[in-house]
Coordinates of C-alpha atoms in Angstrom, one line a residue:
M23 CA 0.0 0.0 0.0
K24 CA 1.5 3.3 -1.1
C25 CA 0.5 6.9 -0.5
L26 CA 0.2 8.9 -3.7
C27 CA 2.7 11.9 -3.6
Y28 CA 3.2 15.2 -5.3
S29 CA 6.2 15.5 -7.6
T30 CA 9.5 15.9 -5.8
Q31 CA 11.0 17.9 -8.7
F32 CA 8.3 20.6 -8.3
Y33 CA 7.8 20.9 -4.6
E34 CA 10.4 21.2 -1.8
S35 CA 7.7 21.6 0.9
L36 CA 3.9 21.7 1.1
P37 CA 1.3 22.7 3.6
L38 CA 1.4 20.4 6.6
S39 CA -1.7 18.2 6.8
V40 CA -2.5 15.0 8.7
G41 CA -5.7 13.0 9.3
H42 CA -8.6 15.2 10.1
H43 CA -9.7 17.2 13.2
A44 CA -6.0 18.2 13.8
R45 CA -5.2 19.4 17.3
P46 CA -1.7 20.8 17.6
T47 CA 0.5 21.5 20.6
A48 CA 4.0 22.8 20.7
V49 CA 7.0 21.2 22.4
D50 CA 10.8 21.5 22.3
W51 CA 11.2 17.8 21.8
H52 CA 15.1 17.6 21.8
N53 CA 15.8 20.6 24.0
S54 CA 17.1 22.5 20.9
K55 CA 15.3 25.8 21.5
R56 CA 12.9 25.0 18.7
Q57 CA 9.2 24.5 18.8
D58 CA 8.2 21.1 17.3
L59 CA 4.6 20.0 16.9
L60 CA 2.6 17.2 18.5
V61 CA -0.7 16.8 16.5
T62 CA -3.6 14.6 17.7
H63 CA -5.7 13.7 14.7
K64 CA -8.6 11.4 13.7
G65 CA -7.3 9.4 10.8
G66 CA -4.0 9.6 9.0
P67 CA -2.0 6.9 7.1
E68 CA -2.1 4.6 10.1
G69 CA -5.5 5.6 11.6
P70 CA -6.3 8.0 14.5
G71 CA -3.3 8.9 16.7
V72 CA -0.6 11.4 17.6
T73 CA 2.1 12.5 15.1
L74 CA 5.3 14.3 16.0
F75 CA 6.5 16.9 13.4
R76 CA 10.1 18.2 14.1
V77 CA 11.6 21.4 12.8
T78 CA 14.1 21.0 9.9
T79 CA 15.1 24.6 9.5
R80 CA 16.8 26.6 12.2
A81 CA 17.1 30.2 11.1
A82 CA 15.7 32.6 13.7
G83 CA 13.0 35.0 12.5
S84 CA 11.9 32.7 9.7
L85 CA 9.1 30.3 9.5
P86 CA 10.3 26.7 10.0
I87 CA 9.7 23.7 7.8
F88 CA 8.7 20.5 9.5
D89 CA 9.7 17.0 8.6
E90 CA 7.4 14.3 7.4
G91 CA 6.3 13.4 10.9
I92 CA 6.5 10.2 12.9
R93 CA 3.7 8.4 14.7
L94 CA 3.9 8.0 18.4
S95 CA 2.1 4.7 18.6
F96 CA 2.2 4.5 22.4
L97 CA -0.3 7.4 22.4
D98 CA -2.9 5.7 20.2
G99 CA -6.4 6.4 21.3
A100 CA -5.6 9.8 22.7
T101 CA -8.1 12.6 21.9
A102 CA -5.9 15.4 23.3
I103 CA -2.2 15.7 24.1
T104 CA 0.1 18.3 25.7
A105 CA 3.6 18.6 27.0
Y106 CA 3.7 19.5 30.7
P107 CA 7.0 21.3 31.7
N108 CA 9.4 20.1 34.3
F109 CA 11.5 23.2 34.7
R110 CA 13.9 21.8 37.3
E111 CA 15.2 19.1 34.9
S112 CA 14.7 20.8 31.6
R113 CA 12.3 18.0 30.6
F114 CA 8.7 17.6 30.0
D115 CA 6.1 14.9 30.7
L116 CA 3.3 14.1 28.3
Y117 CA -0.3 14.2 29.3
C118 CA -3.2 12.9 27.2
A119 CA -6.9 12.3 27.5
R120 CA -8.1 8.8 26.7
D121 CA -11.1 6.7 27.8
G122 CA -12.4 9.4 30.1
S123 CA -9.2 9.6 32.2
L124 CA -6.1 11.8 32.3
W125 CA -2.9 9.9 31.6
Q126 CA 0.6 11.0 32.5
Y127 CA 3.6 9.6 30.6
P128 CA 6.7 10.4 32.8
N129 CA 9.8 11.4 30.8
V130 CA 12.5 8.9 31.8
G131 CA 14.9 10.0 29.2
T132 CA 17.3 13.0 29.0
P133 CA 16.6 16.6 28.0
N134 CA 18.0 15.9 24.5
D135 CA 16.6 12.5 24.1
P136 CA 13.1 12.0 25.6
H137 CA 11.7 8.6 26.4
F138 CA 8.6 7.9 28.3
G139 CA 7.8 5.3 31.0
S140 CA 4.6 3.5 31.9
P141 CA 1.5 5.7 32.0
V142 CA 0.0 6.9 35.3
E143 CA -3.7 7.3 35.3
H144 CA -5.2 10.4 37.0
P145 CA -9.0 10.3 37.3
F146 CA -10.5 13.3 35.6
P147 CA -12.0 15.7 38.2
L148 CA -14.7 16.2 35.6
E149 CA -17.8 14.2 34.8
I150 CA -17.3 13.0 31.2
Q151 CA -20.6 11.9 29.7
V152 CA -21.0 9.3 26.9
F153 CA -21.3 12.1 24.2
D154 CA -18.5 14.2 25.6
E155 CA -15.0 14.3 24.2
V156 CA -11.9 15.9 25.8
A157 CA -10.5 17.8 22.8
K158 CA -8.0 20.1 24.4
L159 CA -5.2 20.0 27.0
S160 CA -2.7 22.7 27.6
P161 CA -0.6 24.0 30.5
A162 CA -2.1 27.1 32.0
F163 CA -0.2 29.5 34.3
I164 CA -3.2 30.6 36.3
E165 CA -1.7 31.4 39.7
P166 CA 1.7 32.9 40.3
D167 CA 4.2 30.8 42.2
S168 CA 2.1 27.7 41.7
P169 CA 2.7 24.6 39.5
P170 CA 1.1 25.0 36.1
G171 CA -2.5 23.9 35.9
L172 CA -4.2 22.3 32.9
L173 CA -6.7 24.1 30.6
V174 CA -9.2 21.5 29.4
G175 CA -11.7 21.8 26.6
V176 CA -14.6 19.4 26.6
I177 CA -16.9 19.0 23.6
Q178 CA -20.4 18.1 24.6
T179 CA -22.7 16.9 21.8
S180 CA -25.7 15.7 23.7
D181 CA -27.5 19.0 23.3
Y182 CA -26.7 19.0 19.6
L183 CA -28.4 15.7 18.9
P184 CA -32.0 16.0 17.7
R185 CA -35.1 15.4 19.8
P186 CA -38.0 14.4 17.6
A187 CA -41.5 15.4 18.7
G188 CA -42.5 13.2 21.6
A189 CA -39.0 11.8 22.3
G190 CA -37.4 12.5 25.6
A191 CA -33.8 11.3 25.0
P192 CA -31.6 12.7 22.2
A193 CA -31.4 10.5 19.1
A194 CA -28.4 9.6 16.9
V195 CA -28.1 11.7 13.8
G196 CA -28.9 10.0 10.5
I197 CA -31.5 8.4 8.2
D198 CA -34.1 6.0 9.6
S199 CA -35.4 2.8 8.0
K200 CA -37.9 4.9 6.0
G201 CA -35.2 7.0 4.4
Q202 CA -36.1 10.0 6.5
N203 CA -33.7 12.3 8.3
I204 CA -35.0 12.6 11.8
G205 CA -32.6 15.5 12.5
Y206 CA -34.9 18.0 10.8
G207 CA -38.5 18.8 11.4
E208 CA -41.2 19.1 8.7
D209 CA -40.5 22.8 8.5
G210 CA -36.8 22.0 7.7
N211 CA -35.5 23.3 11.0
W212 CA -32.9 21.4 13.0
L213 CA -34.5 19.6 15.9
G214 CA -31.3 19.7 18.1
G215 CA -29.2 22.5 19.5
T216 CA -25.7 23.7 19.1
T217 CA -22.5 21.8 20.1
Q218 CA -21.2 23.3 23.3
S219 CA -17.5 23.4 24.3
H220 CA -16.9 23.8 28.0
I221 CA -13.6 25.1 29.2
F222 CA -12.2 24.2 32.6
W223 CA -9.1 24.9 34.6
L224 CA -7.6 22.0 36.6
K225 CA -5.4 23.3 39.4
N226 CA -2.3 21.3 40.4
Y227 CA -2.4 21.2 44.3
R228 CA 0.9 19.4 44.7
T229 CA 4.1 19.4 42.6
V230 CA 5.2 19.1 39.0
A231 CA 6.8 15.7 39.6
E232 CA 3.8 14.3 41.6
P233 CA 0.8 16.3 40.5
D234 CA -2.7 16.2 42.0
F235 CA -5.2 17.9 39.7
A236 CA -8.5 19.0 40.9
L237 CA -11.1 21.3 39.4
G238 CA -10.1 24.9 40.0
A239 CA -12.2 28.0 40.2
P240 CA -14.5 28.4 37.2
L241 CA -13.6 30.6 34.3
L242 CA -16.3 33.2 34.4
V243 CA -17.7 35.6 31.7
D244 CA -20.3 38.0 33.1
G245 CA -20.5 35.8 36.1
K246 CA -21.3 32.6 34.1
P247 CA -19.1 29.7 33.2
L248 CA -17.3 30.1 29.9
T249 CA -18.8 28.0 27.0
V250 CA -18.2 28.2 23.2
D251 CA -21.0 27.5 20.7
A252 CA -18.7 25.4 18.5
P253 CA -16.6 22.2 19.0
V254 CA -13.3 24.1 19.5
G255 CA -10.4 24.1 21.9
A256 CA -9.2 27.3 23.5
T257 CA -5.7 28.4 24.4
S258 CA -4.3 30.8 26.9
I259 CA -1.9 33.5 25.7
D260 CA -0.7 36.9 27.0
W261 CA -2.5 38.6 24.0
E262 CA -2.0 42.2 25.3
R263 CA 1.5 41.6 26.6
D264 CA 0.5 43.0 30.0
G265 CA 1.6 40.0 32.1
K266 CA -1.9 38.5 32.2
E267 CA -3.1 35.4 30.4
D268 CA -6.0 35.9 28.1
L269 CA -8.1 33.2 26.4
L270 CA -8.5 32.8 22.7
T271 CA -11.2 30.7 21.0
V272 CA -12.6 30.3 17.5
D273 CA -16.4 30.7 17.3
E274 CA -18.9 28.9 15.0
R275 CA -18.5 31.7 12.4
G276 CA -14.8 31.1 12.1
E277 CA -13.7 34.2 13.9
L278 CA -10.8 34.3 16.3
C279 CA -12.0 35.7 19.6
V280 CA -10.2 36.9 22.7
H281 CA -11.5 36.9 26.2
Y282 CA -9.4 39.4 28.2
S283 CA -8.4 38.9 31.8
I284 CA -9.8 41.5 34.2
N285 CA -8.5 40.1 37.5
R286 CA -4.8 40.7 38.1
E287 CA -4.7 38.6 41.2
Q288 CA -6.3 35.5 39.8
V289 CA -5.5 36.0 36.2
L290 CA -7.9 33.9 34.2
R291 CA -10.8 33.5 36.5
E292 CA -12.8 36.5 35.3
L293 CA -12.9 37.3 31.6
T294 CA -14.5 39.9 29.4
P295 CA -17.1 38.8 26.8
R296 CA -15.5 37.7 23.6
F297 CA -14.0 40.2 21.1
S298 CA -13.2 39.4 17.5
V299 CA -9.5 39.9 16.7
S300 CA -9.6 38.8 13.1
E301 CA -12.4 39.1 10.7
G302 CA -10.1 38.0 8.0
A303 CA -9.7 34.5 9.5
A304 CA -13.4 33.8 9.2
D305 CA -13.3 32.7 5.6
S306 CA -10.4 30.4 6.3
L307 CA -11.8 28.9 9.5
Y308 CA -15.5 28.9 8.8
N309 CA -17.0 25.6 10.0
Q310 CA -13.5 24.2 10.5
Q311 CA -14.0 23.4 14.2
A312 CA -10.6 24.7 14.8
N313 CA -8.3 23.9 17.7
L314 CA -5.7 26.5 19.0
A315 CA -2.2 26.5 20.4
A316 CA 0.3 29.3 21.1
A317 CA 4.0 28.9 20.2
D318 CA 7.0 31.0 19.0
I319 CA 7.6 28.9 15.9
D320 CA 9.8 31.4 14.1
R321 CA 12.0 32.3 17.2
D322 CA 11.4 36.0 17.0
G323 CA 10.3 36.3 20.7
E324 CA 6.6 36.5 19.9
D325 CA 4.1 33.7 20.1
E326 CA 2.2 32.8 17.0
L327 CA -1.2 31.3 17.2
L328 CA -1.4 27.8 15.7
I329 CA -4.7 26.6 14.3
G330 CA -5.5 22.9 13.7
T331 CA -8.5 22.5 11.4
R332 CA -11.2 19.9 10.8
A333 CA -9.7 19.1 7.4
G334 CA -6.3 18.3 9.0
A335 CA -4.3 21.4 8.1
I336 CA -2.1 23.3 10.5
L337 CA -2.3 27.1 10.0
A338 CA -0.7 30.0 11.9
T339 CA -1.4 33.7 12.4
R340 CA 0.6 36.5 13.9
R341 CA -0.4 39.4 16.0
L342 CA -0.4 42.7 14.1
P343 CA 1.0 46.0 15.6
P344 CA -1.8 47.9 17.3
E345 CA -3.1 51.1 15.8
S346 CA -3.5 53.9 18.4
D347 CA -6.2 52.8 20.9
Q348 CA -7.5 49.9 18.7
P349 CA -7.3 46.3 20.1
I350 CA -4.5 44.1 18.8
R351 CA -5.6 42.1 15.8
C352 CA -4.0 39.3 13.9
S353 CA -3.0 38.4 10.3
D354 CA -4.9 36.2 8.0
P355 CA -4.0 32.5 8.6
F356 CA -1.1 31.1 6.6
P357 CA -0.1 27.4 6.2
I358 CA 2.6 25.7 8.2
L359 CA 5.0 23.8 5.8
S360 CA 6.2 20.2 5.9
M361 CA 8.6 18.0 3.9
A362 CA 5.8 15.4 3.6
R363 CA 4.7 15.2 -0.1
R364 CA 1.8 12.7 0.2
I365 CA -1.4 13.9 -1.3
H366 CA -3.7 15.1 1.4
L367 CA -7.0 16.7 0.3
G368 CA -8.9 17.1 3.6
E369 CA -11.7 15.1 4.9
F370 CA -13.2 12.4 2.7
P371 CA -11.5 12.8 -0.8
V372 CA -13.1 10.7 -3.5
P373 CA -10.7 10.0 -6.4
I374 CA -11.1 8.7 -9.9
A375 CA -8.1 7.6 -12.0
V376 CA -8.5 8.7 -15.6
D377 CA -6.3 9.8 -18.5
W378 CA -7.6 13.3 -18.5
N379 CA -5.3 14.9 -21.1
G380 CA -4.7 11.9 -23.4
D381 CA -1.0 11.6 -22.7
G382 CA -1.3 7.9 -21.6
H383 CA -0.8 8.7 -17.9
L384 CA -3.6 8.3 -15.3
D385 CA -4.5 11.6 -13.7
L386 CA -6.8 12.1 -10.7
V387 CA -10.1 13.8 -10.5
V388 CA -11.1 14.2 -6.9
G389 CA -14.2 15.4 -5.2
T390 CA -13.7 17.1 -1.8
A391 CA -15.7 17.5 1.3
E392 CA -15.4 21.3 0.9
G393 CA -17.3 21.1 -2.4
Q394 CA -14.6 21.2 -5.1
L395 CA -13.9 19.0 -8.1
L396 CA -10.2 19.0 -8.6
L397 CA -7.8 17.8 -11.3
L398 CA -4.3 16.5 -10.3
E399 CA -2.2 16.0 -13.4
N400 CA 0.2 13.0 -13.4
V401 CA 3.6 14.4 -14.3
G402 CA 5.2 11.0 -13.6
T403 CA 4.4 7.7 -15.1
N404 CA 1.7 5.1 -14.4
P405 CA 4.1 2.7 -12.5
A406 CA 5.6 5.7 -10.7
P407 CA 3.0 8.4 -10.5
A408 CA 3.7 11.9 -9.3
F409 CA 1.3 14.8 -9.3
A410 CA 1.1 18.5 -9.8
L411 CA -0.9 20.5 -7.3
P412 CA -4.6 20.3 -7.7
Q413 CA -6.5 22.7 -9.9
P414 CA -10.2 23.3 -10.1
L415 CA -11.9 21.7 -13.1
P416 CA -12.5 24.5 -15.7
C417 CA -16.1 25.6 -15.7
E418 CA -18.1 27.3 -18.5
D419 CA -18.9 30.3 -16.3
E420 CA -15.2 30.9 -15.6
T421 CA -15.6 30.1 -11.9
P422 CA -14.0 27.0 -10.2
T423 CA -16.3 24.0 -9.9
S424 CA -17.6 24.3 -6.4
I425 CA -20.9 23.1 -4.9
A426 CA -22.2 24.3 -1.5
T427 CA -25.3 22.5 -0.3
G428 CA -27.3 22.0 2.9
P429 CA -28.9 21.0 5.0
A430 CA -26.6 18.0 5.6
V431 CA -27.4 14.7 7.1
M432 CA -25.4 15.4 10.1
G433 CA -27.0 18.7 10.8
P434 CA -25.6 22.3 11.2
L435 CA -22.0 21.1 11.8
D436 CA -21.9 19.9 8.2
E437 CA -24.2 22.4 6.6
H438 CA -21.4 24.1 4.7
M439 CA -19.8 20.8 3.6
S440 CA -20.7 19.3 0.2
Y441 CA -19.0 15.9 0.2
L442 CA -18.8 15.7 -3.6
C443 CA -18.5 12.1 -4.8
P444 CA -17.7 12.2 -8.6
E445 CA -17.7 9.7 -11.4
T446 CA -16.4 10.3 -14.9
V447 CA -18.4 9.0 -17.8
D448 CA -19.2 9.8 -21.4
W449 CA -22.9 10.3 -20.6
D450 CA -24.1 11.5 -24.0
A451 CA -21.8 9.4 -26.2
D452 CA -20.0 12.4 -27.8
G453 CA -16.5 11.1 -27.0
L454 CA -16.0 13.5 -24.1
L455 CA -15.8 12.7 -20.4
D456 CA -18.6 14.2 -18.4
I457 CA -18.9 14.4 -14.6
I458 CA -21.6 12.8 -12.5
F459 CA -21.6 13.4 -8.7
T460 CA -23.6 13.4 -5.6
D461 CA -23.5 16.0 -2.9
S462 CA -24.3 16.2 0.8
S463 CA -28.0 16.1 0.1
G464 CA -27.7 12.8 -1.8
R465 CA -28.9 14.4 -5.1
V466 CA -27.2 13.2 -8.3
H467 CA -26.0 15.8 -10.7
L468 CA -24.5 15.9 -14.2
S469 CA -22.0 18.4 -15.4
R470 CA -21.5 18.1 -19.2
N471 CA -18.1 18.5 -20.9
V472 CA -18.7 21.2 -23.5
G473 CA -15.0 21.6 -24.3
S474 CA -12.7 19.3 -26.3
L475 CA -10.6 16.2 -25.7
D476 CA -7.5 18.2 -24.9
S477 CA -9.2 21.1 -23.3
P478 CA -12.3 20.0 -21.2
L479 CA -14.8 22.6 -20.1
F480 CA -17.8 21.9 -17.9
A481 CA -21.3 23.3 -18.0
P482 CA -23.1 24.1 -14.8
A483 CA -24.4 21.0 -13.1
V484 CA -28.0 20.0 -13.4
P485 CA -29.9 17.3 -11.5
I486 CA -30.3 13.9 -13.2
L487 CA -34.0 13.0 -13.3
K488 CA -35.7 9.7 -12.7
G489 CA -38.9 10.3 -14.6
D490 CA -39.9 13.8 -13.7
E491 CA -38.2 14.0 -10.3
P492 CA -34.5 14.5 -9.3
L493 CA -32.8 11.2 -8.5
Q494 CA -32.3 10.9 -4.8
S495 CA -29.4 8.9 -3.3
Q496 CA -27.7 9.2 0.0
W497 CA -24.8 11.4 1.2
K498 CA -21.2 10.3 0.7
V499 CA -22.3 7.8 -2.0
R500 CA -20.4 7.8 -5.2
P501 CA -22.6 6.5 -8.2
T502 CA -20.9 4.5 -10.9
C503 CA -21.8 4.1 -14.6
V504 CA -21.5 1.1 -16.9
D505 CA -23.1 0.1 -20.2
W506 CA -24.9 -2.8 -18.6
N507 CA -27.2 -3.7 -21.5
D508 CA -24.6 -3.0 -24.3
D509 CA -26.8 -0.4 -26.0
G510 CA -24.0 2.3 -26.3
L511 CA -25.3 4.4 -23.4
P512 CA -24.1 4.0 -19.8
E513 CA -26.5 3.1 -17.1
L514 CA -26.3 4.5 -13.6
L515 CA -25.7 2.4 -10.5
T516 CA -26.2 3.9 -7.0
V517 CA -27.8 3.6 -3.6
D518 CA -31.4 4.8 -3.2
S519 CA -32.7 6.8 -0.3
F520 CA -33.5 3.6 1.6
G521 CA -29.9 2.2 1.1
F522 CA -30.7 -0.4 -1.6
L523 CA -28.3 -0.9 -4.5
N524 CA -30.2 0.0 -7.7
L525 CA -29.5 -0.1 -11.4
Y526 CA -31.1 2.7 -13.4
Q527 CA -31.5 2.2 -17.2
R528 CA -31.7 5.2 -19.5
D529 CA -34.6 6.8 -21.4
G530 CA -32.5 9.4 -23.2
D531 CA -31.2 11.7 -20.5
R532 CA -33.8 10.5 -18.0
L533 CA -33.6 7.4 -15.9
Q534 CA -36.2 4.7 -15.8
P535 CA -37.4 3.3 -12.4
G536 CA -34.5 1.4 -10.8
R537 CA -34.3 -2.3 -10.2
H538 CA -32.7 -3.8 -7.1
L539 CA -29.5 -5.8 -7.6
L540 CA -29.6 -9.1 -5.8
D541 CA -27.2 -11.2 -3.7
R542 CA -26.5 -14.9 -4.4
L543 CA -29.8 -15.9 -2.6
G544 CA -31.9 -13.5 -4.7
R545 CA -32.3 -10.9 -2.0
P546 CA -31.9 -7.1 -2.6
I547 CA -28.6 -5.8 -1.5
R548 CA -28.7 -3.0 1.1
L549 CA -25.5 -0.9 1.4
D550 CA -26.5 1.0 4.4
G551 CA -25.0 1.7 7.8
S552 CA -26.7 1.4 11.0
F553 CA -28.9 4.3 12.2
G554 CA -26.7 7.4 12.2
A555 CA -24.2 5.9 9.8
C556 CA -26.2 6.0 6.5
G557 CA -24.7 6.3 3.1
Q558 CA -20.9 6.5 2.8
A559 CA -20.8 3.7 0.3
C560 CA -18.7 4.7 -2.7
L561 CA -19.2 2.4 -5.7
C562 CA -17.0 1.4 -8.7
A563 CA -18.3 -1.0 -11.5
C564 CA -15.5 -3.0 -13.2
D565 CA -14.6 -6.5 -14.2
W566 CA -12.6 -7.1 -11.1
D567 CA -12.0 -10.9 -11.4
G568 CA -11.5 -10.9 -15.2
D569 CA -14.3 -13.3 -16.1
G570 CA -16.1 -10.8 -18.4
D571 CA -18.9 -10.0 -16.1
I572 CA -19.4 -6.7 -14.2
D573 CA -18.4 -6.7 -10.5
I574 CA -18.8 -3.9 -8.0
L575 CA -16.2 -2.5 -5.6
V576 CA -17.7 -0.9 -2.5
G577 CA -16.2 1.4 0.1
V578 CA -17.9 0.1 3.2
P579 CA -18.1 2.6 6.1
G580 CA -17.1 2.1 9.6
R581 CA -19.7 0.6 11.9
S582 CA -21.6 -0.5 8.8
G583 CA -24.6 -2.8 8.8
F584 CA -23.5 -3.8 5.3
W585 CA -23.3 -7.5 6.1
T586 CA -26.9 -7.6 7.3
G587 CA -28.9 -9.7 4.8
L588 CA -25.8 -10.8 2.9
S589 CA -24.2 -14.2 2.8
G590 CA -20.8 -13.2 4.1
D591 CA -18.6 -13.4 7.1
A592 CA -18.9 -10.2 9.0
S593 CA -16.2 -11.4 11.4
E594 CA -13.6 -10.4 8.8
I595 CA -14.6 -6.8 9.1
A596 CA -13.4 -4.5 12.0
P597 CA -15.5 -1.5 12.8
L598 CA -13.4 0.6 10.4
P599 CA -13.8 1.4 6.7
T600 CA -12.8 -1.3 4.2
V601 CA -13.2 -2.3 0.6
V602 CA -15.4 -5.2 -0.4
A603 CA -15.8 -6.7 -3.9
L604 CA -19.3 -7.7 -4.8
E605 CA -18.3 -10.5 -7.2
N606 CA -20.8 -11.3 -9.9
I607 CA -21.2 -15.1 -9.7
A608 CA -23.9 -15.2 -12.5
S609 CA -24.0 -13.1 -15.6
T610 CA -24.1 -9.5 -16.7
S611 CA -27.7 -9.8 -17.9
E612 CA -28.9 -11.6 -14.7
P613 CA -26.4 -10.8 -12.1
R614 CA -26.1 -12.2 -8.6
F615 CA -23.4 -10.9 -6.2
A616 CA -21.4 -12.5 -3.4
P617 CA -19.3 -10.3 -1.1
R618 CA -15.6 -10.8 -0.9
C619 CA -13.5 -9.0 1.7
I620 CA -10.4 -7.6 -0.2
R621 CA -7.2 -8.3 1.8
H622 CA -3.7 -6.8 1.5
H623 CA -1.0 -9.4 2.1
G624 CA -3.7 -11.5 3.7
L625 CA -5.0 -8.8 6.1
P626 CA -8.3 -6.9 5.7
L627 CA -7.9 -3.4 4.4
H628 CA -8.7 -0.5 6.9
F629 CA -8.9 3.1 6.0
G630 CA -9.5 6.2 8.1
S631 CA -12.3 6.1 10.6
T632 CA -15.7 6.5 8.9
G633 CA -15.5 6.0 5.1
C634 CA -13.4 5.3 2.0
A635 CA -13.8 5.5 -1.8
P636 CA -12.2 2.8 -4.0
H637 CA -11.6 3.0 -7.7
A638 CA -10.2 0.4 -10.1
A639 CA -7.2 1.6 -12.3
H640 CA -4.4 0.0 -14.3
W641 CA -1.5 1.6 -12.5
S642 CA 1.0 -1.3 -12.7
G643 CA 0.4 -2.6 -16.2
H644 CA -1.3 -5.9 -15.1
D645 CA -4.1 -7.5 -17.1
F646 CA -6.3 -6.9 -14.0
P647 CA -7.0 -3.5 -12.4
D648 CA -5.1 -2.2 -9.4
L649 CA -6.8 -0.4 -6.6
I650 CA -6.8 3.3 -5.7
V651 CA -8.6 4.4 -2.5
G652 CA -9.4 7.8 -1.0
S653 CA -9.6 7.6 2.7
D654 CA -11.6 9.9 5.0
D655 CA -8.3 10.8 6.7
G656 CA -7.5 12.8 3.6
V657 CA -4.9 10.5 2.1
I658 CA -5.1 8.7 -1.3
Y659 CA -3.6 5.2 -1.5
T660 CA -2.7 2.8 -4.3
L661 CA -2.5 -0.9 -3.9
D662 CA -0.8 -3.2 -6.5
R663 CA -3.1 -6.0 -7.6
A664 CA -0.3 -8.6 -7.0
E665 CA -0.5 -7.7 -3.2
L666 CA -4.3 -8.3 -3.0
D667 CA -6.5 -11.3 -2.4
W668 CA -10.1 -12.0 -1.6

């Protein structure tokens, strides 16, 4: 299994990205007077975890470039991480949140070569509910002449979950058995609330070496405990350079906000209401669910503000010089750079391998969660692909192809995410590749190629109709096209609103009523997750086993109910996304499908944490197709056919 990479001859460094829901913290790992980065993330090449990025450049006053990153496997399962200083010995311990507890990893190494002993569990002096997540830990110097405390950010989603009429307890978000989204009422309004982030201060009542954390005095704004109406983590920083720690957050609108300290004796206990310090950041951070950290990464004596985003990027911003009596503001966010060259396109990229420009090399067309259709040109070869940076597909109205839809299945948190899942196909048999895609609403769209073979140009997208109504699928479902009946026009294969796998034949540009595809026992195949995990089944039709019949590759989501009603061994599948081949054991005209778990070197494939998008492509020159997979951790992988079995 290989990560696809950008061309080494073009790019020395690229914006640092890893997994999704990136949560950075700064640490001088080797006692070299440089600020390295520890990043907690959901996803990544090896799944959720913690990655250490170390500085490779050393010039003071300039932005550093970080290395490719190494995974700290002993911290797997952590939702938040921080370095806790031990000033006496010029060392630091690591603290992380995991399984509802606070864990300390004592540093048993040297200042220049840290190593960590067996973890010590400290019960959280907070009541962590089933829907809560500790998303932020950072040292906080609240009281002078006392050991540092810990600033803790807890995301509480119970109030966010919908409460349908007549229901007392909150319900999981998703589609029910009738294909209805219970998150929204008949009037289209969200039935839940907003996600609340609660920020606490844990006071250390003993020593750095032998800490005893307990809940400190509450952080108050207008006499009320501080909460943030977004799933974000706050950080403390002396924003005004007045010797008092202030508190910075990112709100649900993407604006950086500061809460100034107003009590000089007990610095952070009483805060002013929030004040926006950067309207320019809003466009970059809108709906990113950002997590903050403060560090002097360029060694100029001033802390920068680090921003970890939902899509997995690490950004930074600097404080700007104040103007007269105006509050201090900050610059627009800019990316932190890394030597890593693997392709990372944010949360849930959906790739297609296709020779876009006719040069014989397989390029990539990728749909993104943010609503873009991107082209990545292969400037290498098929056996050794290397890619240029992504460019938006050219659109007839001279604007980048971008789709913004809502409301999303998962509610307001995703209402600005589109989750485009594209397929390339010559829909109208004119010799040009068109684009079919679904968005977050599950609607299926067509964007026609009105350009030429060597210069594609796309018309605005229009809904594909089934009869007189737009075809309705589910979110995060990629349709696939194939000329099933050999009439010269491709049919469309997708999941309907109830989760059943349907084949739609053509009546010109319109689709006829679909027919269910069946398993080996003649039962309709339902590619649907359990309640709250609907959709997320990306499809690819191909002759996978080389017998001349059409098979179907399926990206099966995590926690899927896929195996329900199928004759397969669910024990092979962990609760993580994987790829399954629906092998056609009958014929193209009267197909019957049997599920086969695809393995890599004998082991089941696992990608990301919620979903993946497979596509068949002849990368290696074999008679049979290889596999390319977009993982919801933002990484795109290739797998050589010779390394696969099922």
